[in-house]
Coordinates of C-alpha atoms and ligand atoms in Angstrom, one line a residue:
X275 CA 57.1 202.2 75.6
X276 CA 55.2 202.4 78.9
X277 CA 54.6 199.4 81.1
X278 CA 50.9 199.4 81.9
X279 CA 49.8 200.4 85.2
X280 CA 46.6 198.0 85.4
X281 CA 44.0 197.1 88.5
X282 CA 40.6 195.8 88.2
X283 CA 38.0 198.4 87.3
X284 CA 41.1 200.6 86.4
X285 CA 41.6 202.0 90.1
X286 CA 45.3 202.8 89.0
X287 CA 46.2 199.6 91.8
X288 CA 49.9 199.0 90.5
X289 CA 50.7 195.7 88.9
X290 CA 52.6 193.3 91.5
X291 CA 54.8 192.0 88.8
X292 CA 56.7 194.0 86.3
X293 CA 58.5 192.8 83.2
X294 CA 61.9 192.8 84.7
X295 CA 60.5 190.6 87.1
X296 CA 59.4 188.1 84.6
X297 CA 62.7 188.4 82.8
X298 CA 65.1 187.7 86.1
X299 CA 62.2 184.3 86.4
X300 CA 63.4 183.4 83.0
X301 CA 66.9 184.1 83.8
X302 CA 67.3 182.4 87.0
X303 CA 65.8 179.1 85.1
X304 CA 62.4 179.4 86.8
X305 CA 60.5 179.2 84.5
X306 CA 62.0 176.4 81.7
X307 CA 58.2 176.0 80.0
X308 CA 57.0 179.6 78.1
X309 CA 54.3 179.5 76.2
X310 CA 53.5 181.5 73.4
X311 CA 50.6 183.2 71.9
X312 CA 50.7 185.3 68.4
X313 CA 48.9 187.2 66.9
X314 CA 49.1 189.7 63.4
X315 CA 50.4 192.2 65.5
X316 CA 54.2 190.6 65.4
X317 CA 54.3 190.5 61.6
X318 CA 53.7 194.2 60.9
X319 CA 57.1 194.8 61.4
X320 CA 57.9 192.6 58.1
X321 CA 55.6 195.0 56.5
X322 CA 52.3 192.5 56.5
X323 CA 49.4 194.4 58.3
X324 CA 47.4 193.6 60.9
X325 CA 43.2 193.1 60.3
X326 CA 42.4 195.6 62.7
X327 CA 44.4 198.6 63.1
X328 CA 42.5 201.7 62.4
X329 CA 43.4 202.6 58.6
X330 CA 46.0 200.1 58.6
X331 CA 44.3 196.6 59.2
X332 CA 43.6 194.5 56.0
X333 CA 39.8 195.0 57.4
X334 CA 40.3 198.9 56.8
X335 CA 41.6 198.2 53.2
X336 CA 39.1 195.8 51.6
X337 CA 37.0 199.0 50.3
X338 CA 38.4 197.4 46.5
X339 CA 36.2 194.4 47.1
X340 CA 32.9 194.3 46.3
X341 CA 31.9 192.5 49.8
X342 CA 29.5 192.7 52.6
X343 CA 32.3 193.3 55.5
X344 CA 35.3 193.0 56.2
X345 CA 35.2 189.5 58.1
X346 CA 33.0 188.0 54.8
X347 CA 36.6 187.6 52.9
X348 CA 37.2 184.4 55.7
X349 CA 33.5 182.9 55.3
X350 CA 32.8 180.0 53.1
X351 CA 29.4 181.4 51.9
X352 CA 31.1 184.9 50.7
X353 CA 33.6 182.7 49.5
X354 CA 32.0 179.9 47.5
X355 CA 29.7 183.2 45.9
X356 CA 32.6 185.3 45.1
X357 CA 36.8 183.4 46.0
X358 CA 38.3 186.4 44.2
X359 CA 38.8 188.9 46.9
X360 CA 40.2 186.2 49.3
X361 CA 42.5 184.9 46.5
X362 CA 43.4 188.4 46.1
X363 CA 44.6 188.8 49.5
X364 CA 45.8 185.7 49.6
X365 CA 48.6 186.5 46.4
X366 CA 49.6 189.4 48.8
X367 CA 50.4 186.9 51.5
X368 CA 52.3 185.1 48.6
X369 CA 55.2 183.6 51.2
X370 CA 58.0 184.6 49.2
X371 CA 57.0 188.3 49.8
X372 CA 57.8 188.5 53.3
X373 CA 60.6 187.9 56.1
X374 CA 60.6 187.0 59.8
X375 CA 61.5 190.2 61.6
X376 CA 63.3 190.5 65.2
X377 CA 60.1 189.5 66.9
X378 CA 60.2 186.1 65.4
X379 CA 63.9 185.5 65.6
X380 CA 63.3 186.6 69.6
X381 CA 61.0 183.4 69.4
X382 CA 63.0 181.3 67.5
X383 CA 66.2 182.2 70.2
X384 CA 63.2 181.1 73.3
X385 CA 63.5 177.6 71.1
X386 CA 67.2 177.2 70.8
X387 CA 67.6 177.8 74.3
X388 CA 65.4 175.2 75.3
X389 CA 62.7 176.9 76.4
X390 CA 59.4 177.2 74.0
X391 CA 57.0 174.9 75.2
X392 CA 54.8 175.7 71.9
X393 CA 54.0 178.6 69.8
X394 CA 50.3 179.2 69.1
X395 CA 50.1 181.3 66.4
X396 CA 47.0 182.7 64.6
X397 CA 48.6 183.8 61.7
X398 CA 48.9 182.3 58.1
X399 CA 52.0 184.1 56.9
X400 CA 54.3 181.3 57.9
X401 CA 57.2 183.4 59.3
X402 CA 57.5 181.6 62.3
X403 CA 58.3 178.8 60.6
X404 CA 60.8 180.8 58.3
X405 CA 62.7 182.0 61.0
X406 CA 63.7 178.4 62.1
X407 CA 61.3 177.2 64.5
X408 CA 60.2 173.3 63.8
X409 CA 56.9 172.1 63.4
X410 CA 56.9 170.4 66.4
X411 CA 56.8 173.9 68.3
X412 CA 54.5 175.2 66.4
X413 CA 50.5 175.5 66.6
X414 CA 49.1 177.3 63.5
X415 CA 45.7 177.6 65.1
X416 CA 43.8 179.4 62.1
X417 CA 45.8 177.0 59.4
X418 CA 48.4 177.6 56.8
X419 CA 49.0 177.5 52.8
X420 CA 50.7 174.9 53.2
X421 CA 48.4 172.5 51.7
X422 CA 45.2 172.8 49.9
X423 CA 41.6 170.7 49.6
X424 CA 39.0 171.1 47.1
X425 CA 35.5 172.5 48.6
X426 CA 33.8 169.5 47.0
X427 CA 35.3 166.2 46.7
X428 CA 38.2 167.3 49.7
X429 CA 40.8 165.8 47.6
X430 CA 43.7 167.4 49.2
X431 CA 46.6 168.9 47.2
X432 CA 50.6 170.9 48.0
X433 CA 49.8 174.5 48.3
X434 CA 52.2 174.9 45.8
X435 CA 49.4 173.7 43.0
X436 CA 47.0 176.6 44.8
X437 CA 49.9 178.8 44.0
X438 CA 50.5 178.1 40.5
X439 CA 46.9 179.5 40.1
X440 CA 46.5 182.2 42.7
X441 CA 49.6 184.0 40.9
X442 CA 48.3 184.5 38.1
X443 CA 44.7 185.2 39.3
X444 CA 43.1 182.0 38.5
X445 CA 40.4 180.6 40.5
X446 CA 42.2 177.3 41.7
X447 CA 40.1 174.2 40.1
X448 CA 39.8 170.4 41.2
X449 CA 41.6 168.5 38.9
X450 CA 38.9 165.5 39.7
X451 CA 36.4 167.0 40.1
X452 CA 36.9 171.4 38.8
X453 CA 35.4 172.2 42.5
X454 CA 37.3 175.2 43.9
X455 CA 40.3 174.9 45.7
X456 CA 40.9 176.4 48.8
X457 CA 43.7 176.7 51.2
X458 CA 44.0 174.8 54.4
X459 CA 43.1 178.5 56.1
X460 CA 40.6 178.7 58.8
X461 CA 37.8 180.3 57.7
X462 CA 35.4 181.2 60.7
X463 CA 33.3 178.8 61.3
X464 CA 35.2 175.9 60.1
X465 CA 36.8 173.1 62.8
X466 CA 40.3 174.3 64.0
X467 CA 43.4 171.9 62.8
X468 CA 43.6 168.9 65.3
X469 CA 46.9 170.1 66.8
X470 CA 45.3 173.0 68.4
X471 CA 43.8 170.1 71.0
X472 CA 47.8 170.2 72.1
X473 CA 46.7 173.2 74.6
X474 CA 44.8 170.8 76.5
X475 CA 48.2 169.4 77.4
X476 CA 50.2 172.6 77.0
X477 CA 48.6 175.6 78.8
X478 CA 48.1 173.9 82.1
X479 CA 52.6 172.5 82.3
X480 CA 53.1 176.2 81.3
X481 CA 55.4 178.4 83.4
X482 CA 55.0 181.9 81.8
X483 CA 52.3 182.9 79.0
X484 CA 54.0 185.5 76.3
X485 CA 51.3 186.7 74.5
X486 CA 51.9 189.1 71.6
X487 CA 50.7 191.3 68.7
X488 CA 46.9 190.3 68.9
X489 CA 43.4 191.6 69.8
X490 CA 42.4 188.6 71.3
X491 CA 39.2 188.6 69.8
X492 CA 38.6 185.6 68.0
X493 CA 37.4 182.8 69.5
X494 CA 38.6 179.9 70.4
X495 CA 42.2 180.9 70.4
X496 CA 41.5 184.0 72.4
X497 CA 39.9 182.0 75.7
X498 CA 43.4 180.5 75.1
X499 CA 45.0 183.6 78.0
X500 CA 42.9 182.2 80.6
X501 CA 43.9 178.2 80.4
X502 CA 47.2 178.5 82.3
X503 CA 47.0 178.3 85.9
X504 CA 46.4 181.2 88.3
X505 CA 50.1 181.2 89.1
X506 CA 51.7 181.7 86.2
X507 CA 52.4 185.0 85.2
X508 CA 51.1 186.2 82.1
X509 CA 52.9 189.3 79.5
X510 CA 50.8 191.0 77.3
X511 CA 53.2 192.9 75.1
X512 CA 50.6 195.0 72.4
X513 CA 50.1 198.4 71.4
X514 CA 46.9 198.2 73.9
X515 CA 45.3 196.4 76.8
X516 CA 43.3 193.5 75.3
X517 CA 41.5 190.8 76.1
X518 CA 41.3 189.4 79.9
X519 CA 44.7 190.9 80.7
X520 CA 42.7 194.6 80.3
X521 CA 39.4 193.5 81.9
X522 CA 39.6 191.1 84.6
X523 CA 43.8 191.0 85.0
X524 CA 45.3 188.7 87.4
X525 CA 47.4 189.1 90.2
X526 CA 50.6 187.8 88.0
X527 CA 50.0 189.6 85.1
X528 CA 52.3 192.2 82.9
X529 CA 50.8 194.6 80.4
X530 CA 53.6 196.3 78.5
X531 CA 52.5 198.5 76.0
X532 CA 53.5 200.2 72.9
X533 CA 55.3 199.4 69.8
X534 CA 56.1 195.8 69.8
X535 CA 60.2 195.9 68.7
X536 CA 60.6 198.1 71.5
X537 CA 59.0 196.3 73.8
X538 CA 60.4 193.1 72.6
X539 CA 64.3 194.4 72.3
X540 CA 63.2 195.8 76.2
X541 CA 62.5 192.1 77.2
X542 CA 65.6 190.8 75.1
X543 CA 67.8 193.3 76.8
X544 CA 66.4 192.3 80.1
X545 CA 67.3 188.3 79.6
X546 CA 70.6 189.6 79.2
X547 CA 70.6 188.3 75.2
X548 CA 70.7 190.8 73.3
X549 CA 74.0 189.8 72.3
X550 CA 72.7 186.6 71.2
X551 CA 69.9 188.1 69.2
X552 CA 72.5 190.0 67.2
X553 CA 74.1 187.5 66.5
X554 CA 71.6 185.1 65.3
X555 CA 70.1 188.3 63.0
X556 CA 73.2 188.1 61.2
X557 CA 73.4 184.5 60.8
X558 CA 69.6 184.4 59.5
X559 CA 69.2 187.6 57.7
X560 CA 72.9 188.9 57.5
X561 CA 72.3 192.3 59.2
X562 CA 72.6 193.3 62.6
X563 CA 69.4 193.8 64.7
X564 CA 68.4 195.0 68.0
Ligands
APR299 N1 53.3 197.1 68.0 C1 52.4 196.9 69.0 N2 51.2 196.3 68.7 C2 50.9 196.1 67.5 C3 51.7 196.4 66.4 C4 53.0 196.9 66.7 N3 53.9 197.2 65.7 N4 51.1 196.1 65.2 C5 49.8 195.6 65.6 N5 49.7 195.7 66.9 C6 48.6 195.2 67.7 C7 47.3 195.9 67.3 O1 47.1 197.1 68.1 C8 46.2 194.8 67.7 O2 45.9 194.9 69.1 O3 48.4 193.8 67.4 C9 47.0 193.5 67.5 C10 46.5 192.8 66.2 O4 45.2 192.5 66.3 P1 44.4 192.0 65.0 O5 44.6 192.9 63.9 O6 43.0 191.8 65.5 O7 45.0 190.6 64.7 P2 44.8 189.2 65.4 O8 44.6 189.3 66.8 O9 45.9 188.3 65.0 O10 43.4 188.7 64.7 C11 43.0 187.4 65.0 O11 41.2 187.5 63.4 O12 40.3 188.0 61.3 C12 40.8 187.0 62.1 O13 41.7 185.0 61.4 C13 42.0 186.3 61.6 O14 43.9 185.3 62.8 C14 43.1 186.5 62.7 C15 42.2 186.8 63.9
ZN300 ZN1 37.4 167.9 43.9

């Protein structure tokens, strides 16, 4: 775990505020509003991958589907010719699989203690919501199985209904209209849910910018890093400098890279919670973490 040394046009300038720094803010109440920005990268640990890892990104292991490239599985036209390899990867994503790991409890803690302004998240595995945090916190930017709408008609239905079907590998049917049925994901292209408008409201009250476990490269979530005001200090915590933070940093921003669990139970450690964390691991998963 190494905290990035970053200046613009890599001159090796050292960064003016380091993670510790960011953690005494918290501490000392200075900064009650911290946003949040997620990305695949915080649900590997819970054994889901990420899409692009070398090897290990879902868009490394798609060779089983007949498609044109990787991205194809989230595009309507791939998907209205051929829904089987996104319904495929989909039953892998199958909720019940999977549980919030230490990362998302970490975020759920930021909530109890009063201090998550929101969590954007771009992922469609619903942990966040699993390890406690409400709704109301929450912006699932790229959407959720939650629900369901037929591709034709857009009679809307419970993504359990989807679920009935996807499990045992049946192409979900209209039961109006036998139209396909698709989840309430974002496929690229496609309008993003109304409550992502929030960060019109959100980004520019913020008083810290987390941002973790993505590439930032998908837009419009990614342009996302840049909407808080120069001010505000910004963490990157990845495996590698992405996005803005790598190529035109700010003055107030942290890169801390490496493994994410480190890095987080670093940050954790630094709040002075780690404590805490324990003990709400045990009290939402029955096993000590950190
Ligand atoms: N520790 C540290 N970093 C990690 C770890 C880990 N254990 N696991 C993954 N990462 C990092 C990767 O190095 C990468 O930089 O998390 C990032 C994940 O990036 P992506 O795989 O591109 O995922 P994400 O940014 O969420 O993708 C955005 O792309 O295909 C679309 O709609 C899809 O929502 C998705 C969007
Ligand atoms: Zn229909």
């Amino acid at each position: 775990m190494v905290s990035g040394v970053l200046g613009s046009g890599g001159s090796g300038e050292r960064q003016k505020l380091s993670l510790q720094d960011v953690a005494e803010l918290i501490r000392a109440g200075g900064c009650p509003r911290v946003l949040v920005m997620v990305g695949a990268g915080i649900s590997t640990p819970s054994g889901i991958p990420d899409f692009r890892s070398p090897g290990s990104g879902w868009y490394s292991n798609l060779q089983q589907y007949d498609i044109p490239y990787p991205e194809a599985i989230f595009e309507l036209p791939f998907f209205f010719h051929n829904p089987k390899p996104f319904l495929a990867l989909a039953k892998k994503l199958y909720p019940g699989h999977y549980r919030p790991n230490v990362i998302h409890y970490f975020l759920r803690l930021l909530h109890d203690k009063g201090l998550l302004l929101r969590l954007y998240t771009q992922n469609i595995d619903g942990l966040e919501r699993a390890s406690g945090i409400p709704a109301s916190k929450l912006v699932e930017a790229h959407g959720s199985f939650a629900s369901a709408t037929c591709t034709v008609c857009r009679r809307t239905s419970p993504g359990e209904n989807f679920w009935a079907d996807v499990l045992v590998d049946r192409v979900p049917r209209c039961s109006v209209c036998t139209g396909i049925v698709k989840p309430d994901i974002v496929f690229f292209g496609e309008p993003l849910p109304q409550r992502f408008l929030l960060h019109v409201v959100d980004f520019p009250m913020a008083d810290v910018l987390l941002i973790l476990g993505t590439s930032l490269q998908v837009e419009p979530f990614a342009s996302l890093s840049e909407a808080v005001r120069n001010s505000v200090p910004r963490v990157l915590i990845n495996r590698d400098a992405v996005g803005p933070l790598a190529w035109c940093p700010r003055s107030r921003d942290v890169v801390q890279l490496g493994d994410l669990v480190h890095s987080v139970e670093k940050l954790v450690e630094l709040l002075g919670w780690t404590e805490e964390m324990k003990d709400l691991l045990q009290r939402e998963t029955g096993k000590a973490g950190c």
